[in-house]
Short mmCIF file of C-alpha atoms in Angstrom, two decimals:
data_model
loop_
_atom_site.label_atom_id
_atom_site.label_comp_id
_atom_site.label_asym_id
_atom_site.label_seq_id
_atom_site.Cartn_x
_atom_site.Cartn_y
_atom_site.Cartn_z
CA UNK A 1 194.96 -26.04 287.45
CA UNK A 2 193.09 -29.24 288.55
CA UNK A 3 192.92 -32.52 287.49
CA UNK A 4 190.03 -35.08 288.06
CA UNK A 5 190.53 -38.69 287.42
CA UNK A 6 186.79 -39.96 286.30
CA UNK A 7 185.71 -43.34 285.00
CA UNK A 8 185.05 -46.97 286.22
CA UNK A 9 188.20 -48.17 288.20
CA UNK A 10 186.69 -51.23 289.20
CA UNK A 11 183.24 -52.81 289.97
CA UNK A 12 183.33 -51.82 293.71
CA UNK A 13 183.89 -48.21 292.40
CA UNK A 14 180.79 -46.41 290.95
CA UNK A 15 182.24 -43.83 288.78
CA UNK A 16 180.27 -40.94 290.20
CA UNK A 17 181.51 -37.65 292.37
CA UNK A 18 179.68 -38.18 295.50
CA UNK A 19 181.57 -34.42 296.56
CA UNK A 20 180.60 -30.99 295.43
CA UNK A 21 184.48 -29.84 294.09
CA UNK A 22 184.15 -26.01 294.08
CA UNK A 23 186.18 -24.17 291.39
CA UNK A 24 186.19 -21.02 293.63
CA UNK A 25 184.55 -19.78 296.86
CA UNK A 26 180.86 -21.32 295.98
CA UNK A 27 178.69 -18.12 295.65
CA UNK A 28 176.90 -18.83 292.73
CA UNK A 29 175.77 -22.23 294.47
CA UNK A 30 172.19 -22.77 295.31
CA UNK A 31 171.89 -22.71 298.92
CA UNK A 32 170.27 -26.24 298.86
CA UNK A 33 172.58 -27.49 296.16
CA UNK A 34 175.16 -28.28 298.85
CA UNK A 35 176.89 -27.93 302.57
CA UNK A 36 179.91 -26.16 302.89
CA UNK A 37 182.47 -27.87 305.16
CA UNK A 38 183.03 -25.67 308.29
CA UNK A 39 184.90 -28.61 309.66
CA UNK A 40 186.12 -32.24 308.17
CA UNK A 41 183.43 -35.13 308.34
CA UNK A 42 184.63 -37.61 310.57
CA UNK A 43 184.86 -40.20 307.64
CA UNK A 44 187.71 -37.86 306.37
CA UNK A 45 190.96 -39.18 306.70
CA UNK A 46 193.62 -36.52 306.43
CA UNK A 47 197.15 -37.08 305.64
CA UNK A 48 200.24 -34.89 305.01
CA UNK A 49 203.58 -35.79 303.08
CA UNK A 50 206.24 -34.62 301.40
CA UNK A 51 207.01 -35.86 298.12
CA UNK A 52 209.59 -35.81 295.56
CA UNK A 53 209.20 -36.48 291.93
CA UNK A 54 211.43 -35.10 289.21
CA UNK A 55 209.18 -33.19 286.24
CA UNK A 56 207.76 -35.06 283.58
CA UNK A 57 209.91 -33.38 280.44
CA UNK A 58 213.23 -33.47 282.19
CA UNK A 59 214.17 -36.52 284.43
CA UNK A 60 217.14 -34.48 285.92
CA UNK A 61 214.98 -31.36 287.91
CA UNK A 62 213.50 -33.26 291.22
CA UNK A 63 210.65 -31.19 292.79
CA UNK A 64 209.77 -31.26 296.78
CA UNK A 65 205.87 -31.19 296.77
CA UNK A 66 203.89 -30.31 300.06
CA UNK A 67 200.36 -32.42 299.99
CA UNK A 68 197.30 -32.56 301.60
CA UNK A 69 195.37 -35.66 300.84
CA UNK A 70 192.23 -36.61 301.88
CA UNK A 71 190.50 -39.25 302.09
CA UNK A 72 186.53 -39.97 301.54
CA UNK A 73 184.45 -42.76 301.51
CA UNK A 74 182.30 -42.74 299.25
CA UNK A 75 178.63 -42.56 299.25
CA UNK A 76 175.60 -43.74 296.57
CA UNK A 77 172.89 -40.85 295.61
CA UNK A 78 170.32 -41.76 297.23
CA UNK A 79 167.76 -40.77 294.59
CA UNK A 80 168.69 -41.02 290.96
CA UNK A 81 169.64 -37.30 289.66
CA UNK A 82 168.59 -36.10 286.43
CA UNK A 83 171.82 -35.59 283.93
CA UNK A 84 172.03 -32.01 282.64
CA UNK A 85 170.70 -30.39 286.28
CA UNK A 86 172.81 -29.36 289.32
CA UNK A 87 170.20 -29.28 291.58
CA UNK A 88 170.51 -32.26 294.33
CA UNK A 89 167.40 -34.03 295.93
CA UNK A 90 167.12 -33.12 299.25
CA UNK A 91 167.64 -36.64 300.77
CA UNK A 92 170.54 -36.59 299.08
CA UNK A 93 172.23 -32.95 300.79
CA UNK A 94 173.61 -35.29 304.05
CA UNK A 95 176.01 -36.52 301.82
CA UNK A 96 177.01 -33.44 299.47
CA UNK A 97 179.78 -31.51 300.67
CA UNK A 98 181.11 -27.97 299.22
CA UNK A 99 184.54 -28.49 299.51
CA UNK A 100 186.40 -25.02 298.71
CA UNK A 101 190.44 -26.46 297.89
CA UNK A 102 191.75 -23.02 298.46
CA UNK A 103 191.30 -23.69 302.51
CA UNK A 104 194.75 -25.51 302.29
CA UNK A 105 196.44 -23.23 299.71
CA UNK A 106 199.27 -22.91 301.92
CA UNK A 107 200.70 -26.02 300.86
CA UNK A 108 201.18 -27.05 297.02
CA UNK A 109 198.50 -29.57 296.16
CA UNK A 110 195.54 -30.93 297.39
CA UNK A 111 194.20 -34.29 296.86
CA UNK A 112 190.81 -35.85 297.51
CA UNK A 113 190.72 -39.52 297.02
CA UNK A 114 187.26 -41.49 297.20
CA UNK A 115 187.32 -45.22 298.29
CA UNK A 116 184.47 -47.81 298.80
CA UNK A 117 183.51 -48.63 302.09
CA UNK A 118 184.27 -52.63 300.96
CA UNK A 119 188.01 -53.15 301.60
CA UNK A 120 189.18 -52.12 298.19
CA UNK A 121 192.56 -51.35 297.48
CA UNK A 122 191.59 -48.92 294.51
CA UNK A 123 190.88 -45.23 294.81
CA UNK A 124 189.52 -43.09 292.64
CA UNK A 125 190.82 -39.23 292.40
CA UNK A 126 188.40 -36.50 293.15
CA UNK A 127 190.44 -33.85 292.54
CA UNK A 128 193.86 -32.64 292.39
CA UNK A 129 194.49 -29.17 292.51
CA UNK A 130 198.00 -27.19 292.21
CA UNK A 131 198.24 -24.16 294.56
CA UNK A 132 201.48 -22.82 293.22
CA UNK A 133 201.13 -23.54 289.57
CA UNK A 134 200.17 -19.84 288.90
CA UNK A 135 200.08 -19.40 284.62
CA UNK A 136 200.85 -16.43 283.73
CA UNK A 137 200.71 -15.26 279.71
CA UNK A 138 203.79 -14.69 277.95
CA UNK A 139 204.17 -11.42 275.37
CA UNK A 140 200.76 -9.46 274.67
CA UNK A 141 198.55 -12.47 275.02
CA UNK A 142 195.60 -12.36 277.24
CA UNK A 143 192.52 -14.32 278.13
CA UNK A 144 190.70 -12.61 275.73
CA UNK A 145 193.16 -12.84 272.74
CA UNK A 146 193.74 -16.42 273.84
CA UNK A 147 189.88 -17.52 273.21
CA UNK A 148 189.61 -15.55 270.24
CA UNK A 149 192.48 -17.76 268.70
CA UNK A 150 191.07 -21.53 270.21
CA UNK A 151 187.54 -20.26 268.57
CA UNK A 152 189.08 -20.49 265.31
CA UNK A 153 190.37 -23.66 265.73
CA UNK A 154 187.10 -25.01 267.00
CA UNK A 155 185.09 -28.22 265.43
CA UNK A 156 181.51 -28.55 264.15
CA UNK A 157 181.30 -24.35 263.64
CA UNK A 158 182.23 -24.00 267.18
CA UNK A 159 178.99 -25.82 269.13
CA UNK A 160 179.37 -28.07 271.65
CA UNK A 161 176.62 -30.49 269.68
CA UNK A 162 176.85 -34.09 270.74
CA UNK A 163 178.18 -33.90 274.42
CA UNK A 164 176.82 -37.28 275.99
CA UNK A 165 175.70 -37.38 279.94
CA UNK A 166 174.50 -33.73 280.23
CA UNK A 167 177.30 -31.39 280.60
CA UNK A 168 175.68 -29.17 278.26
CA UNK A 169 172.30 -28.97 280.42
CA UNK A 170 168.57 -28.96 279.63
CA UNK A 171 167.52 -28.27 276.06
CA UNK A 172 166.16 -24.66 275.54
CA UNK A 173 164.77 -22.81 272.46
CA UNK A 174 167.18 -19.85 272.26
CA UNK A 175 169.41 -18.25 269.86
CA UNK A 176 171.89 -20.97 270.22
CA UNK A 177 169.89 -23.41 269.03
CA UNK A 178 168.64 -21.47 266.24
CA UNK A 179 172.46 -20.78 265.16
CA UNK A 180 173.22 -24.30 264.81
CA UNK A 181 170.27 -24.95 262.80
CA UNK A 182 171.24 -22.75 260.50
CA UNK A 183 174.68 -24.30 260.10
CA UNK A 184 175.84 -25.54 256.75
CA UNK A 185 175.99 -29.31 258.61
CA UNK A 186 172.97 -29.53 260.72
CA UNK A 187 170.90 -31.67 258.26
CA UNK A 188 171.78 -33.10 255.07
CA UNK A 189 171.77 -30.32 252.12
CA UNK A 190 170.13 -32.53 249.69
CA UNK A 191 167.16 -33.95 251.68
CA UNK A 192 164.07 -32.69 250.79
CA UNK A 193 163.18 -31.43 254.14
CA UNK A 194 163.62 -33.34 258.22
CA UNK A 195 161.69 -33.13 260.68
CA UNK A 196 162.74 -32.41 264.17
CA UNK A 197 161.79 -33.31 267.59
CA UNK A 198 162.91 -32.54 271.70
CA UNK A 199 163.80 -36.16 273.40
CA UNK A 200 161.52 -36.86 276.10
CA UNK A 201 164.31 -36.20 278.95
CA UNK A 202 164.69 -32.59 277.14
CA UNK A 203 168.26 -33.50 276.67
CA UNK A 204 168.73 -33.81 272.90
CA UNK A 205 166.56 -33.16 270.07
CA UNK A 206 166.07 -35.61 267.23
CA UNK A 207 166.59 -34.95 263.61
CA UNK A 208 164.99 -37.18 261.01
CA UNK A 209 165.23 -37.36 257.27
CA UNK A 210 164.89 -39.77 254.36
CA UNK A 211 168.10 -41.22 252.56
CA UNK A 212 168.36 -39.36 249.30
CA UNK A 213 169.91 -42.43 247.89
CA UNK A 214 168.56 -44.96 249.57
CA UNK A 215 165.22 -43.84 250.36
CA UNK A 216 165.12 -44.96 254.31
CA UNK A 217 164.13 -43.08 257.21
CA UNK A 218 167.27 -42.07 258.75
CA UNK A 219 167.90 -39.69 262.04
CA UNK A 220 170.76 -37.59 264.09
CA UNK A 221 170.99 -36.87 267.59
CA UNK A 222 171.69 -33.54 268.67
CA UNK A 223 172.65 -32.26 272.63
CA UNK A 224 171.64 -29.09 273.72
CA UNK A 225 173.72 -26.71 271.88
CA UNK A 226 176.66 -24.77 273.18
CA UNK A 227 179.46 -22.25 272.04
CA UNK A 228 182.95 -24.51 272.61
CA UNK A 229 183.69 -27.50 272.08
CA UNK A 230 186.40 -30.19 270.76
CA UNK A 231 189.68 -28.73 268.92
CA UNK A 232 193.55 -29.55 268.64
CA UNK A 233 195.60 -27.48 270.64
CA UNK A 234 198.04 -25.39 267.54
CA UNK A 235 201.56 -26.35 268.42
CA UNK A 236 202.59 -22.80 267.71
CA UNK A 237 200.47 -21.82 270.56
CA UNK A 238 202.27 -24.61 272.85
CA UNK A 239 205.59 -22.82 271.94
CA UNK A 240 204.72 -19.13 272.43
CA UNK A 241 202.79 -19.75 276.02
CA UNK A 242 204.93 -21.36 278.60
CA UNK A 243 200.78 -21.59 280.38
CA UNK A 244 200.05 -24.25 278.14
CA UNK A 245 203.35 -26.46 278.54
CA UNK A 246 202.46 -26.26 282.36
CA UNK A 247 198.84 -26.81 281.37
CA UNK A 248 200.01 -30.50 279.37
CA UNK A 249 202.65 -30.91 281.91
CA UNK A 250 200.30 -31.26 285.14
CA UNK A 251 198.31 -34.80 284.26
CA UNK A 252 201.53 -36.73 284.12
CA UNK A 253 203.01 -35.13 287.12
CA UNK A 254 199.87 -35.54 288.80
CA UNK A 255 200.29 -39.57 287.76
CA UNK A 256 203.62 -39.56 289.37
CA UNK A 257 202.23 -38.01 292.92
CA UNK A 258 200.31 -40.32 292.90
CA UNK A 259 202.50 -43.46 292.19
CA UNK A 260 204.52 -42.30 294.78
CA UNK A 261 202.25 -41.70 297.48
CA UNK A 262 200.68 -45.13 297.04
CA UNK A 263 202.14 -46.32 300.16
CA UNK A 264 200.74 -43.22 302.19
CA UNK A 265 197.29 -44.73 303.21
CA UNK A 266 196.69 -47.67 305.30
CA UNK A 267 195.04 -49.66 302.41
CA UNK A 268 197.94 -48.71 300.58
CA UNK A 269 195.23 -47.25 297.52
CA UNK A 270 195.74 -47.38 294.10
CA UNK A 271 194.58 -44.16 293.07
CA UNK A 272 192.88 -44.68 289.43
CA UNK A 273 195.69 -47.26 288.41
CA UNK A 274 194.70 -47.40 284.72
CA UNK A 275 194.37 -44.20 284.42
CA UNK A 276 197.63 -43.78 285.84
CA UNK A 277 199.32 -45.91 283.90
CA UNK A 278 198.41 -44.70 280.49
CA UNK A 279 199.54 -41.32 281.55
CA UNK A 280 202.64 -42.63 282.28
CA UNK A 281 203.36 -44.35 279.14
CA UNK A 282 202.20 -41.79 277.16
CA UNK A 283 205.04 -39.60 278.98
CA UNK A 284 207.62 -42.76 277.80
CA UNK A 285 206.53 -42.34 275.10
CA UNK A 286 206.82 -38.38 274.32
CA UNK A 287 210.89 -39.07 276.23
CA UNK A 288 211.60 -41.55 273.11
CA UNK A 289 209.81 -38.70 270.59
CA UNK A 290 212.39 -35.89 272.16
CA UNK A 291 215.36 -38.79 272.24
CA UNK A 292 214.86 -39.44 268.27
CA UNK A 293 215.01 -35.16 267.22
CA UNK A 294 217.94 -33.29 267.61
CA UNK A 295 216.47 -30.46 269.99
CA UNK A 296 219.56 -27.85 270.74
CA UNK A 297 218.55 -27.23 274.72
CA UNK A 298 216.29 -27.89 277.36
CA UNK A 299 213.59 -25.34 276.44
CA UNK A 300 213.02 -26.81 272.99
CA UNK A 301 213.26 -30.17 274.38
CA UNK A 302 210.23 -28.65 276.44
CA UNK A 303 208.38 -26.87 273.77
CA UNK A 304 208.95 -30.62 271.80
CA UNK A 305 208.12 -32.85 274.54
CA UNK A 306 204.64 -30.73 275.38
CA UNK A 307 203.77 -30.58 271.65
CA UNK A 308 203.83 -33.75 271.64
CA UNK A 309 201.68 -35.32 274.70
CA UNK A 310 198.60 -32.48 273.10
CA UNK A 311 199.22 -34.26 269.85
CA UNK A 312 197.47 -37.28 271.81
CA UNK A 313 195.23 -35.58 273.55
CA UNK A 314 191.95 -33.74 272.53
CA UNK A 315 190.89 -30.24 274.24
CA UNK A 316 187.53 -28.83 274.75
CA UNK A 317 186.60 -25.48 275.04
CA UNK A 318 184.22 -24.83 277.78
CA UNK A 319 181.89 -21.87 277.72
CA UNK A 320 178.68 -22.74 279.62
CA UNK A 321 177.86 -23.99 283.23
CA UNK A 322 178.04 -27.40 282.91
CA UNK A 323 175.41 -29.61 284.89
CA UNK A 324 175.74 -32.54 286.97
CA UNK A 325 176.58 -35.53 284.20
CA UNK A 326 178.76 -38.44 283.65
CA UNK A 327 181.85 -38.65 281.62
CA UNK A 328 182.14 -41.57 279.11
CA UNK A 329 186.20 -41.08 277.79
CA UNK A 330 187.87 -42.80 274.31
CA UNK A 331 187.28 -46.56 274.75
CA UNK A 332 185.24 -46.13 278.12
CA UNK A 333 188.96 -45.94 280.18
CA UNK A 334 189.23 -44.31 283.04
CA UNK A 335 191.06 -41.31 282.63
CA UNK A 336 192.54 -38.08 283.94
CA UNK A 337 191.03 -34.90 283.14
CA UNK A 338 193.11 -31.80 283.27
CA UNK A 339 191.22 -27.94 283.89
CA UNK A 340 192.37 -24.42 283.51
CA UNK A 341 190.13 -21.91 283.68
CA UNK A 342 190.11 -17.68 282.42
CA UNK A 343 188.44 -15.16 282.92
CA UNK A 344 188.75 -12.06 280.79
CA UNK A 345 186.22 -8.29 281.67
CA UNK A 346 183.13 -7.86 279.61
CA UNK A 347 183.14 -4.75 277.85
CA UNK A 348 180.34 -2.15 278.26
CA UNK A 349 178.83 -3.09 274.98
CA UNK A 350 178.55 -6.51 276.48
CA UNK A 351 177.14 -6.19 279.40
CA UNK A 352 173.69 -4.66 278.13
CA UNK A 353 173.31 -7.89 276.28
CA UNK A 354 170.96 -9.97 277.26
CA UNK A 355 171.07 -13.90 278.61
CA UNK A 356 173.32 -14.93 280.91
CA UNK A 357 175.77 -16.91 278.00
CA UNK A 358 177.77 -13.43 278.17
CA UNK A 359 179.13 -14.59 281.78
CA UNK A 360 180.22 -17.50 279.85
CA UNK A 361 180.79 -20.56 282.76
CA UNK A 362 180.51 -18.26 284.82
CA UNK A 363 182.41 -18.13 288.46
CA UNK A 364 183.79 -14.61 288.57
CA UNK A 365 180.54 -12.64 288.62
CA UNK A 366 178.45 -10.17 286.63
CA UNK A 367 181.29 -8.45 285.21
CA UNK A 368 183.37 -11.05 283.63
CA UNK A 369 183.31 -13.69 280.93
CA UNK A 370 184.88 -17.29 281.92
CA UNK A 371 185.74 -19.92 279.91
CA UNK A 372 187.86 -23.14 280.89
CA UNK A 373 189.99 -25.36 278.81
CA UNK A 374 189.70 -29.64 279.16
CA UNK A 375 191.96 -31.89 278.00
CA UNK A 376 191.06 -35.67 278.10
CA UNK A 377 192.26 -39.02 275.52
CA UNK A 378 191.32 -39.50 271.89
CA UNK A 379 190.15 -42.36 271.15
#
């Protein structure tokens, strides 16, 4: 599970991953996409502790964690990169790293932490992966049966739709697109017809009609079209995987690591303090929700205190590669953004179809389908 705080922390701060994070060993990479790191840049500042922090639904259980933190300065692209591609300009490869976490499995987490080269006392995170966090699935429930269930609970007929930044890529004419025209909520029902057009950056595609009441040229914006997207998490699901109350539990624990190791680093960083904070009220504030019910033991105080913080979250189901984009969270606050990813074995009926949307994200090769799920703030 990882955990990537994104978002403006402060004006000296752009809010852009200068690092290529690798979600596992980099193969599907371009070759000129990014360097891997045979050995730490000498800006790299590396920094082991030990810390203790008790778990998030039950103050009483303290937990020894063993970290590896580094910490980057950060660089600017040197050339402006087009939202929706991964590819990287080649003055800009110097200062794009392929960072693969699993290097320092043997301890429990690693951290990267980006600051500004200006003496700033705010960090932002990078990415915070747990080694030892290993979900398993409880009863008959695999990754399969699991995505099967989150499709049905899936928004706007399951298409990712109007995803802002470019995480859904470049627009292409292919059967997705043609699916979601022919969704009941594409265009209005009543129009007498629309006409649509691609957006000149071949991000979006515009959709324009005339009122039917009001008789004025009107228009919708459309992304490039993707299965996934935005749903609530079904509270019976919360209770029946202990995966998912791990899953909700790791961006508040992740907020207390990092209050805790504030001190750790010369500059003494604040590591995305707002972002921080609201994770750590929203915890407060799922202890007074448990405090108020009469819950018989500590499990259901878990299963209540979990159903809770994804009451106040949204998910996203994530079934494409997602291109190089920015992040714009509820009320443009920085934020934490939590990511667990599955992988379940295509079937031989599909792998003879065609397109590569069958590998899903993709990361585990030609024989599996991947999906991963996000959580991240309502508004």
């Amino acid at each position: 599970m990882d955990v990537i705080g994104l978002g403006d922390e402060g004006t000296e701060l752009p809010a852009r991953i200068h690092y290529v994070i690798d979600e596992g060993d980099g193969k599907d990479l371009d070759a000129h996409d990014a360097r891997p790191i045979a050995i730490m840049p000498k800006d790299w500042v590396t920094i082991q502790s030990r810390i203790q922090v008790s778990l998030p639904h039950d103050s009483t259980q303290e937990v020894v964690f063993h970290i590896v933190a580094h910490y980057v300065q950060k660089t600017k692209d040197y050339h402006t990169f087009e939202k929706g591609s991964n590819a990287i300009d080649p003055v800009d490869i110097p200062h794009h790293y392929l960072f693969d976490a699993d290097t320092s499995k043997d301890n429990d987490v690693t951290i990267i932490i980006g600051y500004d080269s200006k003496e700033s006392s705010i960090g932002s995170l990078l990415l915070f992966r747990f080694h030892k966090l290993d979900p398993t699935f409880d009863g008959d429930e695999t990754a399969r049966t699991l995505l099967k269930k989150l499709s049905i609970n899936l928004n706007n007929d399951g298409f990712e739709r109007r995803r802002s930044g470019g995480s859904s890529g470049f627009l292409s004419y292919n059967a997705n697109l043609f699916e979601m025209m022919s969704t009941p909520n594409f265009a209005p029902r009543c129009a007498k017809g629309c006409v649509i057009l691609p957006d000149q950056n071949r991000l979006a595609i515009h959709v324009y009609y005339i009122g039917t009441q009001d008789g004025v040229l009107k228009y919708v914006q459309y992304t490039t079209p993707q299965h996934g997207g935005s749903f609530v998490m079904p509270p019976g699901l919360i209770e029946e995987q202990t995966l998912l109350q791990d899953f909700f539990m790791v961006k508040p624990l992740s907020a207390m690591i990092l209050l805790a190791m504030k001190d750790q680093h010369p500059r003494k960083l604040q590591v995305t303090p707002k972002a921080v904070e609201n994770e750590l009220l929203l915890a407060e504030e799922a202890h007074r929700h448990v405090a108020s019910i009469e819950a018989v033991d500590k499990l259901r105080c878990k299963i209540e205190y979990y159903q809770y913080i994804s009451n106040k979250v949204k998910c996203t189901l994530v079934q494409h590669p997602v291109g190089r984009h920015l992040d714009i969270f509820a009320n443009h606050e920085p934020a934490l953004e939590n990511r667990i990813c599955f992988h379940c074995e295509l079937s031989d009926k599909e792998k003879l179809a065609t397109g590569s949307s069958r590998y899903g994200r993709g990361g585990f090769g030609t024989n599996y389908h991947s999906y991963a799920i996000l959580d991240w703030p309502k508004k």
